């Protein structure tokens, strides 16, 4: 007699294979596919998506999941069944016609948003965004469990274990501490020169730097590739095939830190255990935990003086015209310069979470408080002025800059800030366990990477982000570390004493 789990296995295999194919199309679309392929490929994607939906939600699967609950399962099987139940919960409570109508609306909405952003025309996007919000509110209501608010239910899809109440506290602390601190930084008399980061840097040299730095961090090119796309991202098929992208501009630090960031995501995926990869629990624990790792590599490691000490000479060799004259100290100060800016993806480390705070406050108003989308440009501008001291002159540089809301991704933004805070808490703990800067100075990235693999990466989705933080650091999530990290680092850089 086969067990229920054994009978479930072929469905899981099919879902995994279809998912892998979909991921490959997504990657191809963003990197190499010819423009003309779009419409025909969409048809293939539509069919495959339907197959995935069927593989996961058919009656037989639902029955087998119930039966699995009655039999003894291994730790991995237990986690797979839990993940499958979660996906069923998310999909099953929504009437199929509404689900499909929303999928259609979302793909339309992205197109309308793209055009509106290009033409700086919020009014043309407002009606479709209003519809998207209406659906998300409904879906939140369908998904909300007893005691949950609708925004809680949406948050669950990205970061389990963090409710709106907890995020209110988290973002409340960031606002209270970082908004006045940023004012001190911008009023500081310390001037940091960074003009030399902009220039005519050849793509060929930038690519050589990108490959060198990714490899130096431990991104394994036998199991990974680097390509070019409009917006840098990471995707993976399994732990033997992890793909990162970058883009080359006239700012040498733009591609450089994108690559360090994406390599951080990639190293996470490469570190997932063999028995988990290609299963439903074979990816990073959560959005926030993923972002904790990419931002850990990008900021905590990549923007530190100790990291650059052994390799700055190599960097100078690649761009001798500009950087022979620029010392290590000056370079590191430049890549840490604080510059309140309108665009989130170009933000420095200190102001980054304030961009996220603004989006959190606004999307909560949309989902919980019935804010009408017509009000968005005004509220957006007011909040930028209040928290960052700047106001966008156009909606393209304001409320239209991110793709997320057009796709219906409400509840996604908070994970960016949470990730930074997870990273800082893990960093303070690691400093107690090892000579962190000493290892960086010796180029021993392997020791740091191995620690992260052993304690975080290998588990995939076996543990929640909250559980990982607790197991690694011995305490529950605590945002104080993040605030302390930012204040220590930027207080020193900008000579702020108090
Ligand atoms: Zn990222």
Tab-separated table of N, CA and C in Angstrom, residues 136-212:
chain	number	residue	atom	x	y	z
A	136	UNK	N	-7.908	43.528	-4.244
A	136	UNK	CA	-7.019	43.153	-3.142
A	136	UNK	C	-7.737	43.223	-1.794
A	137	UNK	N	-8.619	44.210	-1.666
A	137	UNK	CA	-9.396	44.299	-0.420
A	137	UNK	C	-10.301	43.071	-0.276
A	138	UNK	N	-10.942	42.713	-1.398
A	138	UNK	CA	-11.824	41.540	-1.369
A	138	UNK	C	-11.031	40.278	-1.029
A	139	UNK	N	-9.877	40.116	-1.695
A	139	UNK	CA	-9.065	38.915	-1.458
A	139	UNK	C	-8.571	38.887	-0.013
A	140	UNK	N	-8.212	40.041	0.505
A	140	UNK	CA	-7.793	40.130	1.906
A	140	UNK	C	-8.918	39.671	2.822
A	141	UNK	N	-10.143	40.104	2.521
A	141	UNK	CA	-11.292	39.693	3.335
A	141	UNK	C	-11.522	38.186	3.240
A	142	UNK	N	-11.403	37.645	2.019
A	142	UNK	CA	-11.587	36.187	1.849
A	142	UNK	C	-10.544	35.425	2.670
A	143	UNK	N	-9.306	35.943	2.653
A	143	UNK	CA	-8.201	35.184	3.243
A	143	UNK	C	-8.075	35.370	4.757
A	144	UNK	N	-8.589	36.479	5.256
A	144	UNK	CA	-8.375	36.798	6.678
A	144	UNK	C	-8.930	35.692	7.578
A	145	UNK	N	-8.097	35.229	8.499
A	145	UNK	CA	-8.540	34.233	9.470
A	145	UNK	C	-9.131	34.991	10.659
A	146	UNK	N	-9.881	34.283	11.529
A	146	UNK	CA	-10.482	34.993	12.664
A	146	UNK	C	-9.412	35.784	13.429
A	147	UNK	N	-9.721	37.038	13.733
A	147	UNK	CA	-8.771	37.876	14.474
A	147	UNK	C	-7.809	38.642	13.583
A	148	UNK	N	-7.785	38.296	12.312
A	148	UNK	CA	-6.880	38.980	11.383
A	148	UNK	C	-7.615	40.114	10.679
A	149	UNK	N	-6.881	41.208	10.430
A	149	UNK	CA	-7.417	42.258	9.564
A	149	UNK	C	-7.093	41.871	8.124
A	150	UNK	N	-7.745	42.579	7.175
A	150	UNK	CA	-7.505	42.190	5.779
A	150	UNK	C	-6.065	42.466	5.345
A	151	UNK	N	-5.462	43.538	5.867
A	151	UNK	CA	-4.073	43.810	5.486
A	151	UNK	C	-3.136	42.746	6.081
A	152	UNK	N	-3.496	42.237	7.269
A	152	UNK	CA	-2.724	41.119	7.852
A	152	UNK	C	-2.687	39.936	6.892
A	153	UNK	N	-3.855	39.658	6.308
A	153	UNK	CA	-3.946	38.504	5.410
A	153	UNK	C	-3.063	38.713	4.180
A	154	UNK	N	-2.990	39.952	3.690
A	154	UNK	CA	-2.136	40.216	2.533
A	154	UNK	C	-0.654	40.120	2.923
A	155	UNK	N	-0.322	40.604	4.115
A	155	UNK	CA	1.066	40.530	4.596
A	155	UNK	C	1.550	39.086	4.676
A	156	UNK	N	0.644	38.212	5.085
A	156	UNK	CA	0.975	36.792	5.260
A	156	UNK	C	1.603	36.163	4.020
A	157	UNK	N	1.218	36.667	2.843
A	157	UNK	CA	1.720	36.061	1.612
A	157	UNK	C	3.219	36.321	1.445
A	158	UNK	N	3.745	37.348	2.126
A	158	UNK	CA	5.156	37.699	1.939
A	158	UNK	C	6.007	37.406	3.172
A	159	UNK	N	5.427	37.594	4.350
A	159	UNK	CA	6.212	37.448	5.565
A	159	UNK	C	5.331	36.885	6.677
A	160	UNK	N	5.341	35.580	6.811
A	160	UNK	CA	4.524	34.954	7.854
A	160	UNK	C	5.047	35.344	9.239
A	161	UNK	N	4.098	35.548	10.161
A	161	UNK	CA	4.538	35.798	11.537
A	161	UNK	C	4.721	37.270	11.859
A	162	UNK	N	4.414	38.142	10.913
A	162	UNK	CA	4.482	39.577	11.205
A	162	UNK	C	3.143	40.217	10.884
A	163	UNK	N	2.418	40.631	11.940
A	163	UNK	CA	1.099	41.221	11.750
A	163	UNK	C	1.232	42.731	11.603
A	164	UNK	N	0.110	43.352	11.252
A	164	UNK	CA	0.084	44.802	11.108
A	164	UNK	C	0.452	45.484	12.434
A	165	UNK	N	-0.045	44.946	13.543
A	165	UNK	CA	0.292	45.538	14.855
A	165	UNK	C	1.795	45.552	15.067
A	166	UNK	N	2.441	44.425	14.745
A	166	UNK	CA	3.892	44.338	14.948
A	166	UNK	C	4.646	45.264	13.997
A	167	UNK	N	4.145	45.344	12.769
A	167	UNK	CA	4.807	46.236	11.807
A	167	UNK	C	4.588	47.698	12.168
A	168	UNK	N	3.415	48.007	12.743
A	168	UNK	CA	3.175	49.384	13.214
A	168	UNK	C	4.245	49.763	14.236
A	169	UNK	N	4.545	48.841	15.124
A	169	UNK	CA	5.579	49.108	16.140
A	169	UNK	C	6.943	49.276	15.492
A	170	UNK	N	7.257	48.368	14.576
A	170	UNK	CA	8.551	48.391	13.895
A	170	UNK	C	8.740	49.712	13.132
A	171	UNK	N	7.773	50.031	12.276
A	171	UNK	CA	7.916	51.251	11.481
A	171	UNK	C	7.798	52.502	12.354
A	172	UNK	N	7.015	52.395	13.438
A	172	UNK	CA	6.907	53.516	14.377
A	172	UNK	C	8.283	53.857	14.961
A	173	UNK	N	9.039	52.817	15.319
A	173	UNK	CA	10.393	53.021	15.859
A	173	UNK	C	11.301	53.655	14.807
A	174	UNK	N	11.229	53.145	13.576
A	174	UNK	CA	12.077	53.696	12.512
A	174	UNK	C	11.795	55.186	12.321
A	175	UNK	N	10.505	55.522	12.329
A	175	UNK	CA	10.111	56.908	12.096
A	175	UNK	C	10.627	57.807	13.218
A	176	UNK	N	10.387	57.350	14.444
A	176	UNK	CA	10.742	58.140	15.624
A	176	UNK	C	12.266	58.369	15.704
A	177	UNK	N	13.044	57.356	15.308
A	177	UNK	CA	14.496	57.439	15.469
A	177	UNK	C	15.196	57.981	14.229
A	178	UNK	N	14.765	57.515	13.065
A	178	UNK	CA	15.574	57.811	11.873
A	178	UNK	C	15.238	59.144	11.210
A	179	UNK	N	13.983	59.594	11.325
A	179	UNK	CA	13.636	60.876	10.684
A	179	UNK	C	14.449	62.018	11.315
A	180	UNK	N	14.464	62.146	12.668
A	180	UNK	CA	15.316	63.208	13.245
A	180	UNK	C	16.810	62.967	13.033
A	181	UNK	N	17.215	61.699	13.003
A	181	UNK	CA	18.646	61.403	12.793
A	181	UNK	C	19.080	61.823	11.386
A	182	UNK	N	18.216	61.557	10.410
A	182	UNK	CA	18.547	61.947	9.034
A	182	UNK	C	18.704	63.467	8.930
A	183	UNK	N	17.868	64.208	9.666
A	183	UNK	CA	17.975	65.672	9.646
A	183	UNK	C	19.367	66.093	10.109
A	184	UNK	N	19.857	65.433	11.159
A	184	UNK	CA	21.204	65.771	11.649
A	184	UNK	C	22.262	65.464	10.594
A	185	UNK	N	22.070	64.359	9.898
A	185	UNK	CA	23.046	63.986	8.869
A	185	UNK	C	23.055	65.034	7.747
A	186	UNK	N	21.866	65.436	7.295
A	186	UNK	CA	21.837	66.378	6.166
A	186	UNK	C	22.307	67.769	6.609
A	187	UNK	N	22.207	68.056	7.902
A	187	UNK	CA	22.698	69.351	8.386
A	187	UNK	C	24.173	69.310	8.772
A	188	UNK	N	24.756	68.115	8.760
A	188	UNK	CA	26.168	67.983	9.155
A	188	UNK	C	27.067	68.743	8.186
A	189	UNK	N	28.164	69.253	8.729
A	189	UNK	CA	29.072	70.019	7.867
A	189	UNK	C	30.062	69.126	7.120
A	190	UNK	N	29.987	67.809	7.417
A	190	UNK	CA	30.896	66.885	6.736
A	190	UNK	C	30.471	66.761	5.272
A	191	UNK	N	31.380	67.043	4.384
A	191	UNK	CA	31.052	66.927	2.963
A	191	UNK	C	31.753	65.702	2.396
A	192	UNK	N	31.007	64.914	1.639
A	192	UNK	CA	31.598	63.708	1.058
A	192	UNK	C	31.574	63.833	-0.455
A	193	UNK	N	32.745	63.673	-1.054
A	193	UNK	CA	32.867	63.793	-2.504
A	193	UNK	C	32.554	62.446	-3.143
A	194	UNK	N	31.697	62.421	-4.148
A	194	UNK	CA	31.452	61.142	-4.840
A	194	UNK	C	31.363	61.324	-6.355
A	195	UNK	N	31.805	62.495	-6.828
A	195	UNK	CA	31.707	62.774	-8.270
A	195	UNK	C	32.486	61.759	-9.116
A	196	UNK	N	33.560	61.211	-8.538
A	196	UNK	CA	34.404	60.285	-9.322
A	196	UNK	C	33.727	58.937	-9.591
A	197	UNK	N	32.587	58.685	-8.942
A	197	UNK	CA	31.882	57.418	-9.208
A	197	UNK	C	31.147	57.468	-10.553
A	198	UNK	N	30.910	58.672	-11.053
A	198	UNK	CA	30.244	58.838	-12.346
A	198	UNK	C	31.292	59.085	-13.426
A	199	UNK	N	31.142	58.426	-14.570
A	199	UNK	CA	32.127	58.644	-15.633
A	199	UNK	C	31.907	57.688	-16.788
A	200	UNK	N	32.878	57.640	-17.643
A	200	UNK	CA	32.779	56.818	-18.844
A	200	UNK	C	33.458	55.475	-18.578
A	201	UNK	N	32.764	54.588	-17.855
A	201	UNK	CA	33.361	53.295	-17.513
A	201	UNK	C	32.887	52.257	-18.534
A	202	UNK	N	33.827	51.626	-19.230
A	202	UNK	CA	33.409	50.715	-20.301
A	202	UNK	C	32.654	49.520	-19.729
A	203	UNK	N	31.695	49.045	-20.524
A	203	UNK	CA	30.892	47.892	-20.095
A	203	UNK	C	31.762	46.671	-19.873
A	204	UNK	N	32.765	46.552	-20.738
A	204	UNK	CA	33.659	45.409	-20.653
A	204	UNK	C	34.380	45.369	-19.297
A	205	UNK	N	34.907	46.527	-18.882
A	205	UNK	CA	35.579	46.604	-17.581
A	205	UNK	C	34.589	46.373	-16.432
A	206	UNK	N	33.397	46.972	-16.580
A	206	UNK	CA	32.391	46.805	-15.521
A	206	UNK	C	31.999	45.336	-15.382
A	207	UNK	N	31.933	44.651	-16.526
A	207	UNK	CA	31.570	43.235	-16.459
A	207	UNK	C	32.680	42.420	-15.798
A	208	UNK	N	33.920	42.778	-16.106
A	208	UNK	CA	35.029	42.069	-15.459
A	208	UNK	C	34.989	42.271	-13.950
A	209	UNK	N	34.673	43.504	-13.548
A	209	UNK	CA	34.543	43.790	-12.115
A	209	UNK	C	33.392	42.970	-11.508
A	210	UNK	N	32.256	42.937	-12.230
A	210	UNK	CA	31.080	42.217	-11.735
A	210	UNK	C	31.399	40.738	-11.494
A	211	UNK	N	32.073	40.132	-12.461
A	211	UNK	CA	32.401	38.702	-12.327
A	211	UNK	C	33.401	38.463	-11.216
A	212	UNK	N	34.390	39.353	-11.146
A	212	UNK	CA	35.388	39.204	-10.100
A	212	UNK	C	34.740	39.294	-8.718
